[in-house]
Short mmCIF file of C-alpha atoms and ligand atoms in Angstrom, two decimals:
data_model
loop_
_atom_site.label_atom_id
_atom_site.label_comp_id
_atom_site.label_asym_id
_atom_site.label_seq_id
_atom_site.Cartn_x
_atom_site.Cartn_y
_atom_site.Cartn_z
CA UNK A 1 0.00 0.00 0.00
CA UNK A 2 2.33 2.46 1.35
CA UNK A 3 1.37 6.21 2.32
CA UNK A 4 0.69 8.98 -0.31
CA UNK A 5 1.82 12.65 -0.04
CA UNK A 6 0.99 15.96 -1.43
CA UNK A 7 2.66 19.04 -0.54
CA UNK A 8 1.83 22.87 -1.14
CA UNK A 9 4.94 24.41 -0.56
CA UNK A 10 5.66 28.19 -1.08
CA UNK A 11 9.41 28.80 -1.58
CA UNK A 12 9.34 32.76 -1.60
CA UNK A 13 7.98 32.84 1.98
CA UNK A 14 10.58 34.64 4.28
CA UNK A 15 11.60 34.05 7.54
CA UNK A 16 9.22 36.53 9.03
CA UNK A 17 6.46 35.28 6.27
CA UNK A 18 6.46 32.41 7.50
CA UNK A 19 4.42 31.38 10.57
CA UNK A 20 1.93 34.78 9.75
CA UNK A 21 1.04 33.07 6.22
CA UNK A 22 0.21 29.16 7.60
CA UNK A 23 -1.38 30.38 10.34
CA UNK A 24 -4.16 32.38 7.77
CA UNK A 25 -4.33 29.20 5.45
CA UNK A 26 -4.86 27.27 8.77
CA UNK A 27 -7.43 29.62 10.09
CA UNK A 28 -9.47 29.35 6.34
CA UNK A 29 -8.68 25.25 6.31
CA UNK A 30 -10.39 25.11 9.67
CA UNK A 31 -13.04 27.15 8.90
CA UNK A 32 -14.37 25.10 6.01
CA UNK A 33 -14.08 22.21 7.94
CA UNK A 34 -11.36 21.06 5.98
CA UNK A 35 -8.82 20.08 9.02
CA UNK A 36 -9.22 20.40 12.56
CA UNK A 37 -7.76 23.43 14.55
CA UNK A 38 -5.63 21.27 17.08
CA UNK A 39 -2.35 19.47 15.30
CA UNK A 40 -1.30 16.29 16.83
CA UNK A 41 1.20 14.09 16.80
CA UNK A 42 0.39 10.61 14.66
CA UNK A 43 -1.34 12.60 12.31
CA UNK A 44 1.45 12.28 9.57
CA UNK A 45 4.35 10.07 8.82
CA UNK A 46 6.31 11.53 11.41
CA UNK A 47 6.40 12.35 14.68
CA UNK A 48 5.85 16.19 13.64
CA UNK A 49 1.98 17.82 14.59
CA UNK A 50 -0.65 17.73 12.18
CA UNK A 51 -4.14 18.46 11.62
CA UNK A 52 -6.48 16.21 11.59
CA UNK A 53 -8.93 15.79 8.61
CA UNK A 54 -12.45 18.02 9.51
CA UNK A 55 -16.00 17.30 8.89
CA UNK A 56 -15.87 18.44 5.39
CA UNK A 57 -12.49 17.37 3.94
CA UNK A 58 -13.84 16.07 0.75
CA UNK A 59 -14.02 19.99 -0.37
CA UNK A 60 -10.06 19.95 -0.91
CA UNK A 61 -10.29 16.81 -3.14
CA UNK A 62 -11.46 15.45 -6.95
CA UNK A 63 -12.93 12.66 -5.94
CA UNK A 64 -13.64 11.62 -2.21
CA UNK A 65 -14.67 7.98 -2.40
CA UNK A 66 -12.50 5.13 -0.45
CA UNK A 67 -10.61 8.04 0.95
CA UNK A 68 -9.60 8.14 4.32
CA UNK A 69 -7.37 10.99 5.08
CA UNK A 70 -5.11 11.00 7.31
CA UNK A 71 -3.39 14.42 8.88
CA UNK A 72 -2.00 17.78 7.28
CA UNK A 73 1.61 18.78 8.47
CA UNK A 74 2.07 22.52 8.53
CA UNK A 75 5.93 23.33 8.51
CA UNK A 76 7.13 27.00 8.55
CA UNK A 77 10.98 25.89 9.12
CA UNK A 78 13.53 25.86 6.32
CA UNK A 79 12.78 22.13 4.84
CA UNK A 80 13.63 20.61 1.63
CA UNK A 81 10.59 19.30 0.00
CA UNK A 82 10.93 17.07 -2.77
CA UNK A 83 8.67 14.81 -5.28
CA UNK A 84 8.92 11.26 -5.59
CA UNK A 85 8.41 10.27 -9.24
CA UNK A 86 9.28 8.49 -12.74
CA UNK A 87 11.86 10.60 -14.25
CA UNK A 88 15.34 10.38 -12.03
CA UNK A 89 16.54 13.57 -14.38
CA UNK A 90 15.69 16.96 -13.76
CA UNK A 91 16.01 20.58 -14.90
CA UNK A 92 17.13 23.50 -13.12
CA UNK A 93 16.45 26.99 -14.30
CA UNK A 94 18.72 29.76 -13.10
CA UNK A 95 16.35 32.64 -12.66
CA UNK A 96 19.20 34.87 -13.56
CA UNK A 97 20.40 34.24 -17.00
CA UNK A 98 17.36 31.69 -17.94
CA UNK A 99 19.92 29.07 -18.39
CA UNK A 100 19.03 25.46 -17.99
CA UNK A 101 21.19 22.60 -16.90
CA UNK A 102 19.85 18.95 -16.32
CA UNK A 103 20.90 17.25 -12.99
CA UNK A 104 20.81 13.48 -12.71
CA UNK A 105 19.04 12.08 -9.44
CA UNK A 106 22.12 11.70 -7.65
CA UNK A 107 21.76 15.82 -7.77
CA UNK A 108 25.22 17.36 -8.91
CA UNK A 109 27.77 17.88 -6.07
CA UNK A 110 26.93 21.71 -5.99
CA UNK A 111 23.48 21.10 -5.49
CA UNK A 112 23.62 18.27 -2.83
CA UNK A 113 25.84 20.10 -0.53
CA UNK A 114 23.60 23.39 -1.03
CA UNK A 115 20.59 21.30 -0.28
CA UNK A 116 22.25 20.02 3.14
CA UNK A 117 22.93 23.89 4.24
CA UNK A 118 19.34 24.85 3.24
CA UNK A 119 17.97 22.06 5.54
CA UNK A 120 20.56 22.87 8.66
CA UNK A 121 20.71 26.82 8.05
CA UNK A 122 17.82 27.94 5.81
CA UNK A 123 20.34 30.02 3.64
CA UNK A 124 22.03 28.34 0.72
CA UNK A 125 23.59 29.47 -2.29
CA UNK A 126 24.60 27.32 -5.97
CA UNK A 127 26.75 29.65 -8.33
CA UNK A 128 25.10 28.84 -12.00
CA UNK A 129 27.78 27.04 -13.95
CA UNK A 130 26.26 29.18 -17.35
CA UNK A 131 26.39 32.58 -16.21
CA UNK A 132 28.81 32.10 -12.84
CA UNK A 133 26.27 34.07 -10.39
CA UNK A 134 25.47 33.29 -7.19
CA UNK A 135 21.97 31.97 -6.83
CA UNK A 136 19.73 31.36 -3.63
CA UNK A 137 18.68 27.78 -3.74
CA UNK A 138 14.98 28.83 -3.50
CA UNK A 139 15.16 30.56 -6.90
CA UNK A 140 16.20 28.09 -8.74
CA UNK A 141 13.31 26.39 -10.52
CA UNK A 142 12.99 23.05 -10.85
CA UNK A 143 11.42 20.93 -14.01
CA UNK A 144 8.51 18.90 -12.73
CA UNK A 145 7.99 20.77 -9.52
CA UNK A 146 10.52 18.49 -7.64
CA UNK A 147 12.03 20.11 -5.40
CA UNK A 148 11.43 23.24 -3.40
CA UNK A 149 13.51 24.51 -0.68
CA UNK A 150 10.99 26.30 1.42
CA UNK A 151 10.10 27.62 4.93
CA UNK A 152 6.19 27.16 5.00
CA UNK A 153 5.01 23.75 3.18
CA UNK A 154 1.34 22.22 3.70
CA UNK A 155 1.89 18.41 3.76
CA UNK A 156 -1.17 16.33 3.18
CA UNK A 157 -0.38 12.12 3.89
CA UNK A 158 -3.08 9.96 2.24
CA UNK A 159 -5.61 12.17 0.90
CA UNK A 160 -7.31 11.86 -2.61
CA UNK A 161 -5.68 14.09 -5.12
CA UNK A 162 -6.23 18.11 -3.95
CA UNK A 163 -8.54 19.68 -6.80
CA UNK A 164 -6.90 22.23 -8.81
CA UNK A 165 -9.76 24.84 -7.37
CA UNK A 166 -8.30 23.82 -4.12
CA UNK A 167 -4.95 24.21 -4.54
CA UNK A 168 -5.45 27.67 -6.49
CA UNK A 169 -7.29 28.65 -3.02
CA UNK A 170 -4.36 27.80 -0.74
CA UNK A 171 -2.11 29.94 -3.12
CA UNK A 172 -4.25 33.06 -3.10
CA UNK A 173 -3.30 32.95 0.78
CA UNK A 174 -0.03 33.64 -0.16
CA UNK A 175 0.51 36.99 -1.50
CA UNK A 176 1.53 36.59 -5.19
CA UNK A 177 4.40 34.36 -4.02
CA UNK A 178 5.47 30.78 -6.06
CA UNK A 179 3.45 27.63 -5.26
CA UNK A 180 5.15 24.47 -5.68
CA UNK A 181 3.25 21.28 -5.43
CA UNK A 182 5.17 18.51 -4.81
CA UNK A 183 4.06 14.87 -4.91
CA UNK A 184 5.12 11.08 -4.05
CA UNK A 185 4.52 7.62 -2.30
CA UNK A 186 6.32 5.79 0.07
ZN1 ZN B 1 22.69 31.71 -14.60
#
C-alpha cells in the first residue's frame, strides 16, 4: 500500500512570512471544515503535529470515495521538500540568465551540498555554472515541480488528489508568491 503525499509548498515565503502566512491558510482550512484546529502528533508520517482531517475534507479533493485521510503537516521551518516520481533527471532553471542545466538524481555535487545547508541553516547558495552568479537555492526552478527549498510547506499524507480549485485557493493565501506542489509515495 504504502502512504501517499501531497505538498503545497511556497518557496518565496521569508523568515518573518512564514508562521503569519500558515497560520491564515490554517485559520481558512479550519473554517471550512477542511482540518481540525488542534495538530497532533500521529497525524502524519512523522512524529511532527498535524491536523487532523475536519467534517468536510472532501471539499479539498477530486474525488472523495474510499478516501480516508489521514493528517495535514504545517511546517514553517527551512525544509527541503521534494517529489517522488518516474523521471530520475531533472532541470534547473537559473532565474538569472534563464539558463538550464539537467541534474541526474544523484543531484550534482553543488546542489547536494547546497541542499544540506538549506535544511541545517535555511540560507544556501549554488553559483550557476552558465552565467557564474550566485543563486539562492529557492530561486532556482525546478522541471517537474521536484524540489522546493521552502520555509512554509502544507503536507497532506493519504488524501485523494487536492482539486486544482483547491490548490489555487491555498495559493491566493499567499501573496503573489510561487506555489510548488510537490508529490510522491512511500
Ligand atoms: Zn545563470
Amino acid at each position: 500500500m504504502g502512504d501517499t503525499f501531497q505538498t503545497i509548498a511556497d518557496p518565496d515565503a521569508s523568515a518573518q512570512d512564514a508562521a503569519r502566512l500558515a497560520e491564515r491558510v490554517v485559520e481558512w482550512l479550519v473554517a471550512e471544515g477542511i482540518v481540525l484546529a488542534e495538530a497532533a502528533p500521529g497525524w502524519a508520517l512523522s512524529e511532527h503535529p498535524a491536523h487532523p482531517p475536519g467534517p468536510d475534507w472532501h471539499k479539498a479533493v477530486t474525488d472523495a470515495r474510499w478516501g480516508s485521510p489521514e493528517g495535514v503537516a504545517v511546517h514553517t521551518r527551512p525544509k527541503v521538500f521534494y517529489s517522488l516520481g518516474d523521471s530520475d533527471t531533472h532541470a534547473v532553471t537559473c532565474p538569472r540568465c534563464g539558463g538550464t542545466t539537467t541534474v541526474a538524481d544523484d543531484v550534482s555535487a553543488r546542489f547536494s551540498t547546497a541542499m544540506g545547508t538549506w535544511d541545517e541553516t535555511g540560507a544556501a547558495d549554488v553559483d550557476c555554472p552558465a552565467c557564474a552568479a550566485t543563486v539562492p537555492l529557492p530561486a532556482w526552478t525546478w522541471s517537474d515541480d521536484v524540489f522546493a527549498f521552502a520555509r512554509l510547506g502544507f503536507e497532506f499524507w493519504n488524501w485523494p488528489a487536492l482539486s486544482e480549485d483547491f490548490r489555487t485557493r491555498i495559493s491566493g493565501f499567499l501573496e503573489g508568491h510561487r506555489t510548488v506542489f510537490l508529490q510522491g509515495k512511500i
